[in-house]
Amino acid sequence: MGKTRLEAFSDGVIAIIITIMVLELKTPHGGTWDALAPLWPVFLSYVLSFVYVGIYWNNHHHMLHAAHQVTGSILWANLHLLFWLSLVPFATGWMGENHFEPHTTALYGVVLLMSAIAYWVLQQRIMATQGPDSALAKAIGRDWKGKLSPLLYLSGIGLSFLHPGLAMAMYVGAALIWLVPDRRIERSLASHHGT
Amino acid sequence: MGKTRLEAFSDGVIAIIITIMVLELKTPHGGTWDALAPLWPVFLSYVLSFVYVGIYWNNHHHMLHAAHQVTGSILWANLHLLFWLSLVPFATGWMGENHFEPHTTALYGVVLLMSAIAYWVLQQRIMATQGPDSALAKAIGRDWKGKLSPLLYLSGIGLSFLHPGLAMAMYVGAALIWLVPDRRIERSLASHHGT
Amino acid sequence: MGKTRLEAFSDGVIAIIITIMVLELKTPHGGTWDALAPLWPVFLSYVLSFVYVGIYWNNHHHMLHAAHQVTGSILWANLHLLFWLSLVPFATGWMGENHFEPHTTALYGVVLLMSAIAYWVLQQRIMATQGPDSALAKAIGRDWKGKLSPLLYLSGIGLSFLHPGLAMAMYVGAALIWLVPDRRIERSLASHHGT
Amino acid sequence: MGKTRLEAFSDGVIAIIITIMVLELKTPHGGTWDALAPLWPVFLSYVLSFVYVGIYWNNHHHMLHAAHQVTGSILWANLHLLFWLSLVPFATGWMGENHFEPHTTALYGVVLLMSAIAYWVLQQRIMATQGPDSALAKAIGRDWKGKLSPLLYLSGIGLSFLHPGLAMAMYVGAALIWLVPDRRIERSLASHHGT
């Protein structure tokens, strides 16, 4: 019933989040490469966050597609997810401007972790309105990506204080496992099992 | 007829309002917790305003769902509501950056109060196009939340000059009575009356 | 065919225009009324521009509702209108921050004038795809508002250099003639002619 | 299936990109023409980028209209295009504020080039889901605009270091060949061939 409007609102918020992040790329004074060079860390942070918000939009899209109805608790679980995603631009900007200092990469991981938890909560609320044999429950399956990524974020938070580069490796790795198309992996797993 | 576009436009404006608030969380110079610490009041203000704008979006969603047609006066009552909501980021930022000083919590209450009045006006305009026995009129019922919250905002404005903490308690309280799902309360009331 | 997407895109742009204007209301340092007071001109400019963008959204809504098809020239006439509207936040901010100095009220008038011309061009492009007896042509009728407002904007631009207050009176007046509901006027005119 | 939401999300992002560019037009201190004058390069850059983003929106609109289904690779090719478009405001602001200095016009060309490549990739992904005789493949035809514009962007990047004015001529020229309506050219070509 109200699913269209929930999607439209989420799309709006996610579209704005993904776009205002670019405002952290503040135009430098001076028109030379030298003036541009200090922006590299901000740019790289932007690329990673763009990919993350893109992944969330993509998954959100598929998850809501499988939802049948929108209850009050789904509405609020959705807003809760949007809240944490709305902090991504801030965490990205802080990390980029401070050249991946330990505290900033840790905070970035916290925002990723909280977003992942909020996504999981939303997923649970949607599945609660459906039976355990629903299409969504089947599509999610064992949800190894959903279980592995929080561990990577947690590792990243801890590793930040050892070496921020290790933390970033965790965050990039978690993004990559979401980017690799699901179906091929599942099919290859299926064909292995089939033989 | 034009309801879809009214919803889409309102969704757009509310999505932008809820997201640009986060721009008040300006990335601090320096990548340590010490640099981050002064942002706590801004963050807490952001959380409260996020919840308020979320409540408005949620209620707006339900109210327009019950509307049959969109008249000129509904269009303008809706824009009037969006106008006051558009001031939420400003009031939030001013309050957060000045650590809940009395004038800032009072202004925050004024914006909440004016938004509540604008919402009530919109509700009246929509009901005016329907009969007194309409589904919307029944759904709203005695509207105790709609009547209680302006009183809480007014109290908050007054209490700001006594102690801003008391004002904030009023605003948090008013948000909580909207967050608690309606139906349970109404059902429990219904079952009490039924016995 | 593509009308829905044209409306959605226009809604998006107008929603963002109306909302980013509020970013010109920069949160003052200091939490007292004294710190807030210098913002009055910015606030009043914001109110006027909010009403103007609201009027454009409202009229745009009705005009596109009457459009049957979307041609390339309609798409570009629409983008042309959005271009001038996108300058409203800039003109508003400049005028508000400089307390309605002559050049700023003149520029505000120029942006309003160009927006009105762009709206008229879009209207012509839409009517060109329809016959002279189309519903849109009839709805627009003699279009006295569309003819009077550019004159008021032009007067405002000229009067800016005499006294900015007179210019603002022109702009407020032009907004008011759009705010007053059409149909009543037309009916009252009709009833006068009928007698 | 999910095409509507892909369009809506893209519309949202493009609408925000086109609108936040205007934030680079920072309101000058002082309310005179003299205070406004230094903004001319920023304004001209804004006009060009507005036209470019408008062209992309327009073409994106037509291309997705011809798409039948949305696959994972189309989703990501679309996000990839939005990523490069999201850098247009930054490149525009840097170029405008530094009065078309060589490095800035070169970077502007790089962003245009990457956007063109991303658009081409998206086009390929959509066509890959359809046969070689699809309506889209026919509509694109020999795609001389799509082949000529990257060459113009490349020339512009090179010419930046000779004279930025020449680079700008390339970028303005590439925009113009997209603005001129296709059909007339194709018809005139067709009629020439026909004789």
PDB file of N, CA, C and O in Angstrom, chain A residues 1-2 5-6 8-9 12-13 16-17 20 23-24 26 75-76 79-80 82-84 86-87 89-90 93-94 97-98 101 103-104 106-107 161, chain B residues 7 10-11 14-16 18-19 22-23 25-28 30-33 36 39 43 46-47 50-51 54-55 57-58 60-62 65 179:
ATOM      1  N   MET A   1       0.854  -1.195   0.000  1.00  0.00           N
ATOM      2  CA  MET A   1       0.000   0.000   0.000  1.00  0.00           C
ATOM      3  C   MET A   1       0.889   1.244   0.000  1.00  0.00           C
ATOM      4  O   MET A   1       1.070   1.916  -1.001  1.00  0.00           O
ATOM      5  N   GLY A   2       1.513   1.517   1.130  1.00  0.00           N
ATOM      6  CA  GLY A   2       2.372   2.680   1.176  1.00  0.00           C
ATOM      7  C   GLY A   2       3.805   2.351   0.767  1.00  0.00           C
ATOM      8  O   GLY A   2       4.689   3.162   0.989  1.00  0.00           O
ATOM      9  N   ARG A   5       5.570   4.838  -1.551  1.00  0.00           N
ATOM     10  CA  ARG A   5       6.032   6.086  -0.955  1.00  0.00           C
ATOM     11  C   ARG A   5       7.243   5.857  -0.048  1.00  0.00           C
ATOM     12  O   ARG A   5       8.105   6.709   0.065  1.00  0.00           O
ATOM     13  N   LEU A   6       7.286   4.696   0.617  1.00  0.00           N
ATOM     14  CA  LEU A   6       8.458   4.369   1.441  1.00  0.00           C
ATOM     15  C   LEU A   6       9.696   4.262   0.564  1.00  0.00           C
ATOM     16  O   LEU A   6      10.768   4.783   0.910  1.00  0.00           O
ATOM     17  N   ALA A   8      10.084   5.708  -2.399  1.00  0.00           N
ATOM     18  CA  ALA A   8      10.385   7.031  -2.952  1.00  0.00           C
ATOM     19  C   ALA A   8      11.124   7.886  -1.924  1.00  0.00           C
ATOM     20  O   ALA A   8      12.105   8.566  -2.236  1.00  0.00           O
ATOM     21  N   PHE A   9      10.661   7.823  -0.671  1.00  0.00           N
ATOM     22  CA  PHE A   9      11.297   8.615   0.373  1.00  0.00           C
ATOM     23  C   PHE A   9      12.719   8.130   0.631  1.00  0.00           C
ATOM     24  O   PHE A   9      13.652   8.926   0.730  1.00  0.00           O
ATOM     25  N   GLY A  12      14.916   9.169  -2.112  1.00  0.00           N
ATOM     26  CA  GLY A  12      15.238  10.592  -1.987  1.00  0.00           C
ATOM     27  C   GLY A  12      16.362  10.807  -0.992  1.00  0.00           C
ATOM     28  O   GLY A  12      17.356  11.475  -1.285  1.00  0.00           O
ATOM     29  N   VAL A  13      16.210  10.207   0.200  1.00  0.00           N
ATOM     30  CA  VAL A  13      17.215  10.403   1.242  1.00  0.00           C
ATOM     31  C   VAL A  13      18.565   9.831   0.798  1.00  0.00           C
ATOM     32  O   VAL A  13      19.606  10.490   0.927  1.00  0.00           O
ATOM     33  N   ILE A  16      20.206  11.988  -1.781  1.00  0.00           N
ATOM     34  CA  ILE A  16      20.790  13.201  -1.207  1.00  0.00           C
ATOM     35  C   ILE A  16      22.074  12.864  -0.465  1.00  0.00           C
ATOM     36  O   ILE A  16      23.080  13.567  -0.577  1.00  0.00           O
ATOM     37  N   ILE A  17      22.056  11.774   0.306  1.00  0.00           N
ATOM     38  CA  ILE A  17      23.254  11.372   1.048  1.00  0.00           C
ATOM     39  C   ILE A  17      24.426  11.178   0.088  1.00  0.00           C
ATOM     40  O   ILE A  17      25.524  11.701   0.306  1.00  0.00           O
ATOM     41  N   ILE A  20      25.441  14.771  -1.337  1.00  0.00           N
ATOM     42  CA  ILE A  20      26.032  15.817  -0.508  1.00  0.00           C
ATOM     43  C   ILE A  20      27.420  15.425  -0.030  1.00  0.00           C
ATOM     44  O   ILE A  20      28.196  16.277   0.368  1.00  0.00           O
ATOM     45  N   LEU A  23      30.065  17.405  -1.447  1.00  0.00           N
ATOM     46  CA  LEU A  23      30.296  18.767  -0.937  1.00  0.00           C
ATOM     47  C   LEU A  23      31.523  18.816  -0.025  1.00  0.00           C
ATOM     48  O   LEU A  23      32.077  19.876   0.228  1.00  0.00           O
ATOM     49  N   GLU A  24      31.921  17.641   0.498  1.00  0.00           N
ATOM     50  CA  GLU A  24      33.137  17.603   1.322  1.00  0.00           C
ATOM     51  C   GLU A  24      34.384  17.853   0.464  1.00  0.00           C
ATOM     52  O   GLU A  24      35.433  18.234   0.988  1.00  0.00           O
ATOM     53  N   LYS A  26      35.856  20.169  -1.096  1.00  0.00           N
ATOM     54  CA  LYS A  26      35.756  21.632  -1.198  1.00  0.00           C
ATOM     55  C   LYS A  26      36.735  22.138  -2.252  1.00  0.00           C
ATOM     56  O   LYS A  26      37.906  21.761  -2.263  1.00  0.00           O
ATOM     57  N   LEU A  75       8.437   0.995   8.919  1.00  0.00           N
ATOM     58  CA  LEU A  75       8.685   2.423   8.666  1.00  0.00           C
ATOM     59  C   LEU A  75       9.801   2.948   9.550  1.00  0.00           C
ATOM     60  O   LEU A  75      10.705   3.645   9.089  1.00  0.00           O
ATOM     61  N   TRP A  76       9.740   2.610  10.832  1.00  0.00           N
ATOM     62  CA  TRP A  76      10.737   3.149  11.749  1.00  0.00           C
ATOM     63  C   TRP A  76      12.083   2.446  11.626  1.00  0.00           C
ATOM     64  O   TRP A  76      13.129   3.079  11.777  1.00  0.00           O
ATOM     65  N   LEU A  79      13.628   4.222   8.782  1.00  0.00           N
ATOM     66  CA  LEU A  79      14.161   5.528   9.169  1.00  0.00           C
ATOM     67  C   LEU A  79      15.441   5.372   9.980  1.00  0.00           C
ATOM     68  O   LEU A  79      16.365   6.185   9.872  1.00  0.00           O
ATOM     69  N   HIS A  80      15.486   4.329  10.810  1.00  0.00           N
ATOM     70  CA  HIS A  80      16.670   4.050  11.614  1.00  0.00           C
ATOM     71  C   HIS A  80      17.870   3.767  10.701  1.00  0.00           C
ATOM     72  O   HIS A  80      18.973   4.273  10.932  1.00  0.00           O
ATOM     73  N   LEU A  82      18.162   4.834   7.584  1.00  0.00           N
ATOM     74  CA  LEU A  82      18.500   6.101   6.908  1.00  0.00           C
ATOM     75  C   LEU A  82      19.278   7.020   7.841  1.00  0.00           C
ATOM     76  O   LEU A  82      20.146   7.778   7.400  1.00  0.00           O
ATOM     77  N   PHE A  83      18.964   6.956   9.135  1.00  0.00           N
ATOM     78  CA  PHE A  83      19.692   7.787  10.095  1.00  0.00           C
ATOM     79  C   PHE A  83      21.183   7.461  10.063  1.00  0.00           C
ATOM     80  O   PHE A  83      22.019   8.356   9.946  1.00  0.00           O
ATOM     81  N   TRP A  84      21.521   6.177  10.149  1.00  0.00           N
ATOM     82  CA  TRP A  84      22.943   5.824  10.174  1.00  0.00           C
ATOM     83  C   TRP A  84      23.612   6.113   8.841  1.00  0.00           C
ATOM     84  O   TRP A  84      24.759   6.575   8.801  1.00  0.00           O
ATOM     85  N   SER A  86      22.828   8.501   6.976  1.00  0.00           N
ATOM     86  CA  SER A  86      22.989   9.955   6.868  1.00  0.00           C
ATOM     87  C   SER A  86      24.267  10.433   7.550  1.00  0.00           C
ATOM     88  O   SER A  86      24.722  11.554   7.323  1.00  0.00           O
ATOM     89  N   LEU A  87      24.848   9.579   8.404  1.00  0.00           N
ATOM     90  CA  LEU A  87      26.098   9.950   9.064  1.00  0.00           C
ATOM     91  C   LEU A  87      27.317   9.576   8.221  1.00  0.00           C
ATOM     92  O   LEU A  87      28.440   9.956   8.552  1.00  0.00           O
ATOM     93  N   PRO A  89      28.256  10.701   5.196  1.00  0.00           N
ATOM     94  CA  PRO A  89      29.007  11.853   4.682  1.00  0.00           C
ATOM     95  C   PRO A  89      29.901  12.503   5.741  1.00  0.00           C
ATOM     96  O   PRO A  89      31.038  12.872   5.460  1.00  0.00           O
ATOM     97  N   PHE A  90      29.389  12.612   6.965  1.00  0.00           N
ATOM     98  CA  PHE A  90      30.189  13.210   8.036  1.00  0.00           C
ATOM     99  C   PHE A  90      31.431  12.374   8.314  1.00  0.00           C
ATOM    100  O   PHE A  90      32.554  12.888   8.351  1.00  0.00           O
ATOM    101  N   GLY A  93      33.881  12.622   5.439  1.00  0.00           N
ATOM    102  CA  GLY A  93      34.579  13.912   5.392  1.00  0.00           C
ATOM    103  C   GLY A  93      35.652  13.999   6.471  1.00  0.00           C
ATOM    104  O   GLY A  93      36.774  14.457   6.232  1.00  0.00           O
ATOM    105  N   TRP A  94      35.310  13.531   7.667  1.00  0.00           N
ATOM    106  CA  TRP A  94      36.258  13.622   8.779  1.00  0.00           C
ATOM    107  C   TRP A  94      37.485  12.770   8.495  1.00  0.00           C
ATOM    108  O   TRP A  94      38.624  13.187   8.703  1.00  0.00           O
ATOM    109  N   GLU A  97      39.541  14.369   5.439  1.00  0.00           N
ATOM    110  CA  GLU A  97      40.247  15.608   5.742  1.00  0.00           C
ATOM    111  C   GLU A  97      41.402  15.391   6.704  1.00  0.00           C
ATOM    112  O   GLU A  97      42.329  16.189   6.752  1.00  0.00           O
ATOM    113  N   ASN A  98      41.318  14.358   7.500  1.00  0.00           N
ATOM    114  CA  ASN A  98      42.377  14.084   8.462  1.00  0.00           C
ATOM    115  C   ASN A  98      43.269  12.926   8.025  1.00  0.00           C
ATOM    116  O   ASN A  98      43.928  12.294   8.851  1.00  0.00           O
ATOM    117  N   GLU A 101      43.454   9.269   9.833  1.00  0.00           N
ATOM    118  CA  GLU A 101      44.000   9.117  11.189  1.00  0.00           C
ATOM    119  C   GLU A 101      43.202   8.042  11.935  1.00  0.00           C
ATOM    120  O   GLU A 101      42.006   7.841  11.644  1.00  0.00           O
ATOM    121  N   HIS A 103      41.540   7.557  14.780  1.00  0.00           N
ATOM    122  CA  HIS A 103      40.193   7.761  15.311  1.00  0.00           C
ATOM    123  C   HIS A 103      39.163   7.911  14.198  1.00  0.00           C
ATOM    124  O   HIS A 103      37.994   7.526  14.353  1.00  0.00           O
ATOM    125  N   THR A 104      39.594   8.515  13.084  1.00  0.00           N
ATOM    126  CA  THR A 104      38.622   8.768  12.018  1.00  0.00           C
ATOM    127  C   THR A 104      38.251   7.474  11.285  1.00  0.00           C
ATOM    128  O   THR A 104      37.085   7.282  10.932  1.00  0.00           O
ATOM    129  N   ALA A 106      38.287   4.594  12.687  1.00  0.00           N
ATOM    130  CA  ALA A 106      37.472   3.843  13.647  1.00  0.00           C
ATOM    131  C   ALA A 106      36.024   4.331  13.603  1.00  0.00           C
ATOM    132  O   ALA A 106      35.083   3.526  13.572  1.00  0.00           O
ATOM    133  N   LEU A 107      35.837   5.651  13.585  1.00  0.00           N
ATOM    134  CA  LEU A 107      34.469   6.177  13.534  1.00  0.00           C
ATOM    135  C   LEU A 107      33.780   5.753  12.243  1.00  0.00           C
ATOM    136  O   LEU A 107      32.587   5.411  12.247  1.00  0.00           O
ATOM    137  N   PHE A 161      43.597   1.346  15.328  1.00  0.00           N
ATOM    138  CA  PHE A 161      44.574   1.848  16.287  1.00  0.00           C
ATOM    139  C   PHE A 161      45.926   1.149  16.136  1.00  0.00           C
ATOM    140  O   PHE A 161      46.919   1.583  16.708  1.00  0.00           O
TER     141      PHE A 161
ATOM    142  N   GLU B   7       2.378  14.218  -2.856  1.00  0.00           N
ATOM    143  CA  GLU B   7       3.147  13.324  -1.992  1.00  0.00           C
ATOM    144  C   GLU B   7       4.615  13.309  -2.398  1.00  0.00           C
ATOM    145  O   GLU B   7       5.505  13.388  -1.556  1.00  0.00           O
ATOM    146  N   SER B  10       6.293  16.560  -1.410  1.00  0.00           N
ATOM    147  CA  SER B  10       6.475  16.615   0.043  1.00  0.00           C
ATOM    148  C   SER B  10       7.572  15.659   0.479  1.00  0.00           C
ATOM    149  O   SER B  10       8.413  16.011   1.320  1.00  0.00           O
ATOM    150  N   ASP B  11       7.562  14.453  -0.094  1.00  0.00           N
ATOM    151  CA  ASP B  11       8.617  13.488   0.216  1.00  0.00           C
ATOM    152  C   ASP B  11       9.983  14.071  -0.107  1.00  0.00           C
ATOM    153  O   ASP B  11      10.932  13.920   0.661  1.00  0.00           O
ATOM    154  N   ILE B  14      10.847  16.826   2.459  1.00  0.00           N
ATOM    155  CA  ILE B  14      11.131  16.252   3.783  1.00  0.00           C
ATOM    156  C   ILE B  14      12.439  15.465   3.735  1.00  0.00           C
ATOM    157  O   ILE B  14      13.248  15.529   4.661  1.00  0.00           O
ATOM    158  N   ALA B  15      12.682  14.736   2.631  1.00  0.00           N
ATOM    159  CA  ALA B  15      13.934  13.987   2.501  1.00  0.00           C
ATOM    160  C   ALA B  15      15.133  14.936   2.532  1.00  0.00           C
ATOM    161  O   ALA B  15      16.160  14.640   3.150  1.00  0.00           O
ATOM    162  N   ILE B  16      14.989  16.084   1.879  1.00  0.00           N
ATOM    163  CA  ILE B  16      16.102  17.037   1.865  1.00  0.00           C
ATOM    164  C   ILE B  16      16.287  17.660   3.247  1.00  0.00           C
ATOM    165  O   ILE B  16      17.400  17.792   3.741  1.00  0.00           O
ATOM    166  N   ILE B  18      15.566  16.414   6.168  1.00  0.00           N
ATOM    167  CA  ILE B  18      16.131  15.441   7.110  1.00  0.00           C
ATOM    168  C   ILE B  18      17.624  15.217   6.831  1.00  0.00           C
ATOM    169  O   ILE B  18      18.397  14.894   7.731  1.00  0.00           O
ATOM    170  N   THR B  19      18.020  15.422   5.578  1.00  0.00           N
ATOM    171  CA  THR B  19      19.402  15.114   5.212  1.00  0.00           C
ATOM    172  C   THR B  19      20.317  16.329   5.354  1.00  0.00           C
ATOM    173  O   THR B  19      21.479  16.184   5.734  1.00  0.00           O
ATOM    174  N   VAL B  22      22.208  17.167   8.620  1.00  0.00           N
ATOM    175  CA  VAL B  22      23.482  16.549   8.959  1.00  0.00           C
ATOM    176  C   VAL B  22      24.649  17.453   8.544  1.00  0.00           C
ATOM    177  O   VAL B  22      25.770  17.314   9.051  1.00  0.00           O
ATOM    178  N   LEU B  23      24.365  18.409   7.647  1.00  0.00           N
ATOM    179  CA  LEU B  23      25.423  19.344   7.253  1.00  0.00           C
ATOM    180  C   LEU B  23      25.829  20.259   8.403  1.00  0.00           C
ATOM    181  O   LEU B  23      26.896  20.862   8.387  1.00  0.00           O
ATOM    182  N   LEU B  25      26.506  19.169  11.216  1.00  0.00           N
ATOM    183  CA  LEU B  25      27.599  18.408  11.849  1.00  0.00           C
ATOM    184  C   LEU B  25      28.855  18.674  11.033  1.00  0.00           C
ATOM    185  O   LEU B  25      29.242  17.877  10.184  1.00  0.00           O
ATOM    186  N   LYS B  26      29.473  19.822  11.264  1.00  0.00           N
ATOM    187  CA  LYS B  26      30.621  20.187  10.434  1.00  0.00           C
ATOM    188  C   LYS B  26      31.841  19.380  10.846  1.00  0.00           C
ATOM    189  O   LYS B  26      32.151  19.267  12.036  1.00  0.00           O
ATOM    190  N   THR B  27      32.547  18.814   9.870  1.00  0.00           N
ATOM    191  CA  THR B  27      33.715  17.985  10.159  1.00  0.00           C
ATOM    192  C   THR B  27      34.756  18.819  10.888  1.00  0.00           C
ATOM    193  O   THR B  27      35.217  19.829  10.378  1.00  0.00           O
ATOM    194  N   PRO B  28      35.127  18.374  12.106  1.00  0.00           N
ATOM    195  CA  PRO B  28      36.086  19.163  12.893  1.00  0.00           C
ATOM    196  C   PRO B  28      37.504  19.041  12.331  1.00  0.00           C
ATOM    197  O   PRO B  28      37.839  18.051  11.688  1.00  0.00           O
ATOM    198  N   GLY B  30      41.217  18.244  12.869  1.00  0.00           N
ATOM    199  CA  GLY B  30      41.889  17.376  13.837  1.00  0.00           C
ATOM    200  C   GLY B  30      41.151  16.066  13.942  1.00  0.00           C
ATOM    201  O   GLY B  30      39.923  16.034  14.060  1.00  0.00           O
ATOM    202  N   GLY B  31      41.916  14.964  13.932  1.00  0.00           N
ATOM    203  CA  GLY B  31      41.309  13.652  13.853  1.00  0.00           C
ATOM    204  C   GLY B  31      41.302  12.891  15.166  1.00  0.00           C
ATOM    205  O   GLY B  31      41.514  11.682  15.167  1.00  0.00           O
ATOM    206  N   THR B  32      41.033  13.569  16.269  1.00  0.00           N
ATOM    207  CA  THR B  32      41.024  12.896  17.569  1.00  0.00           C
ATOM    208  C   THR B  32      39.645  13.004  18.207  1.00  0.00           C
ATOM    209  O   THR B  32      38.806  13.796  17.776  1.00  0.00           O
ATOM    210  N   TRP B  33      39.434  12.180  19.251  1.00  0.00           N
ATOM    211  CA  TRP B  33      38.154  12.280  19.974  1.00  0.00           C
ATOM    212  C   TRP B  33      37.972  13.680  20.531  1.00  0.00           C
ATOM    213  O   TRP B  33      36.843  14.168  20.627  1.00  0.00           O
ATOM    214  N   LEU B  36      36.349  15.814  18.239  1.00  0.00           N
ATOM    215  CA  LEU B  36      34.967  15.393  17.977  1.00  0.00           C
ATOM    216  C   LEU B  36      34.029  15.762  19.127  1.00  0.00           C
ATOM    217  O   LEU B  36      32.829  15.999  18.911  1.00  0.00           O
ATOM    218  N   LEU B  39      31.117  18.265  19.375  1.00  0.00           N
ATOM    219  CA  LEU B  39      29.972  18.058  18.485  1.00  0.00           C
ATOM    220  C   LEU B  39      28.824  17.328  19.155  1.00  0.00           C
ATOM    221  O   LEU B  39      27.746  17.210  18.572  1.00  0.00           O
ATOM    222  N   PHE B  43      25.109  16.710  17.730  1.00  0.00           N
ATOM    223  CA  PHE B  43      24.665  15.359  17.369  1.00  0.00           C
ATOM    224  C   PHE B  43      23.341  15.026  18.056  1.00  0.00           C
ATOM    225  O   PHE B  43      22.411  14.518  17.416  1.00  0.00           O
ATOM    226  N   TYR B  46      20.614  16.750  16.471  1.00  0.00           N
ATOM    227  CA  TYR B  46      20.323  16.123  15.182  1.00  0.00           C
ATOM    228  C   TYR B  46      19.437  14.898  15.365  1.00  0.00           C
ATOM    229  O   TYR B  46      18.454  14.710  14.632  1.00  0.00           O
ATOM    230  N   VAL B  47      19.766  14.063  16.359  1.00  0.00           N
ATOM    231  CA  VAL B  47      18.972  12.860  16.602  1.00  0.00           C
ATOM    232  C   VAL B  47      17.521  13.233  16.881  1.00  0.00           C
ATOM    233  O   VAL B  47      16.582  12.675  16.290  1.00  0.00           O
ATOM    234  N   PHE B  50      15.851  14.548  13.741  1.00  0.00           N
ATOM    235  CA  PHE B  50      15.652  13.448  12.793  1.00  0.00           C
ATOM    236  C   PHE B  50      14.374  12.695  13.170  1.00  0.00           C
ATOM    237  O   PHE B  50      13.545  12.386  12.308  1.00  0.00           O
ATOM    238  N   VAL B  51      14.237  12.409  14.475  1.00  0.00           N
ATOM    239  CA  VAL B  51      13.044  11.697  14.931  1.00  0.00           C
ATOM    240  C   VAL B  51      11.796  12.529  14.650  1.00  0.00           C
ATOM    241  O   VAL B  51      10.783  12.018  14.146  1.00  0.00           O
ATOM    242  N   GLY B  54      11.033  12.555  11.007  1.00  0.00           N
ATOM    243  CA  GLY B  54      10.531  11.218  10.707  1.00  0.00           C
ATOM    244  C   GLY B  54       9.072  11.052  11.118  1.00  0.00           C
ATOM    245  O   GLY B  54       8.265  10.477  10.380  1.00  0.00           O
ATOM    246  N   ILE B  55       8.724  11.552  12.311  1.00  0.00           N
ATOM    247  CA  ILE B  55       7.331  11.485  12.770  1.00  0.00           C
ATOM    248  C   ILE B  55       6.416  12.251  11.815  1.00  0.00           C
ATOM    249  O   ILE B  55       5.348  11.774  11.434  1.00  0.00           O
ATOM    250  N   TRP B  57       6.944  12.932   8.665  1.00  0.00           N
ATOM    251  CA  TRP B  57       6.824  12.233   7.390  1.00  0.00           C
ATOM    252  C   TRP B  57       5.839  11.081   7.513  1.00  0.00           C
ATOM    253  O   TRP B  57       4.949  10.901   6.669  1.00  0.00           O
ATOM    254  N   ASN B  58       5.984  10.321   8.603  1.00  0.00           N
ATOM    255  CA  ASN B  58       5.129   9.172   8.882  1.00  0.00           C
ATOM    256  C   ASN B  58       3.653   9.589   8.950  1.00  0.00           C
ATOM    257  O   ASN B  58       2.785   9.004   8.285  1.00  0.00           O
ATOM    258  N   HIS B  60       2.269  12.442   7.936  1.00  0.00           N
ATOM    259  CA  HIS B  60       1.890  13.079   6.673  1.00  0.00           C
ATOM    260  C   HIS B  60       1.479  11.997   5.662  1.00  0.00           C
ATOM    261  O   HIS B  60       0.474  12.132   4.958  1.00  0.00           O
ATOM    262  N   HIS B  61       2.287  10.972   5.618  1.00  0.00           N
ATOM    263  CA  HIS B  61       2.048   9.782   4.804  1.00  0.00           C
ATOM    264  C   HIS B  61       0.646   9.213   5.062  1.00  0.00           C
ATOM    265  O   HIS B  61      -0.125   8.983   4.133  1.00  0.00           O
ATOM    266  N   HIS B  62       0.330   9.004   6.336  1.00  0.00           N
ATOM    267  CA  HIS B  62      -0.976   8.427   6.657  1.00  0.00           C
ATOM    268  C   HIS B  62      -2.107   9.401   6.353  1.00  0.00           C
ATOM    269  O   HIS B  62      -3.159   9.008   5.859  1.00  0.00           O
ATOM    270  N   HIS B  65      -2.778   9.688   2.702  1.00  0.00           N
ATOM    271  CA  HIS B  65      -3.359   8.432   2.230  1.00  0.00           C
ATOM    272  C   HIS B  65      -4.873   8.482   2.363  1.00  0.00           C
ATOM    273  O   HIS B  65      -5.606   7.917   1.542  1.00  0.00           O
ATOM    274  N   LEU B 179       5.896   8.412  19.044  1.00  0.00           N
ATOM    275  CA  LEU B 179       6.607   7.202  18.622  1.00  0.00           C
ATOM    276  C   LEU B 179       5.897   5.937  19.067  1.00  0.00           C
ATOM    277  O   LEU B 179       5.904   4.931  18.368  1.00  0.00           O
TER     278      LEU B 179
END
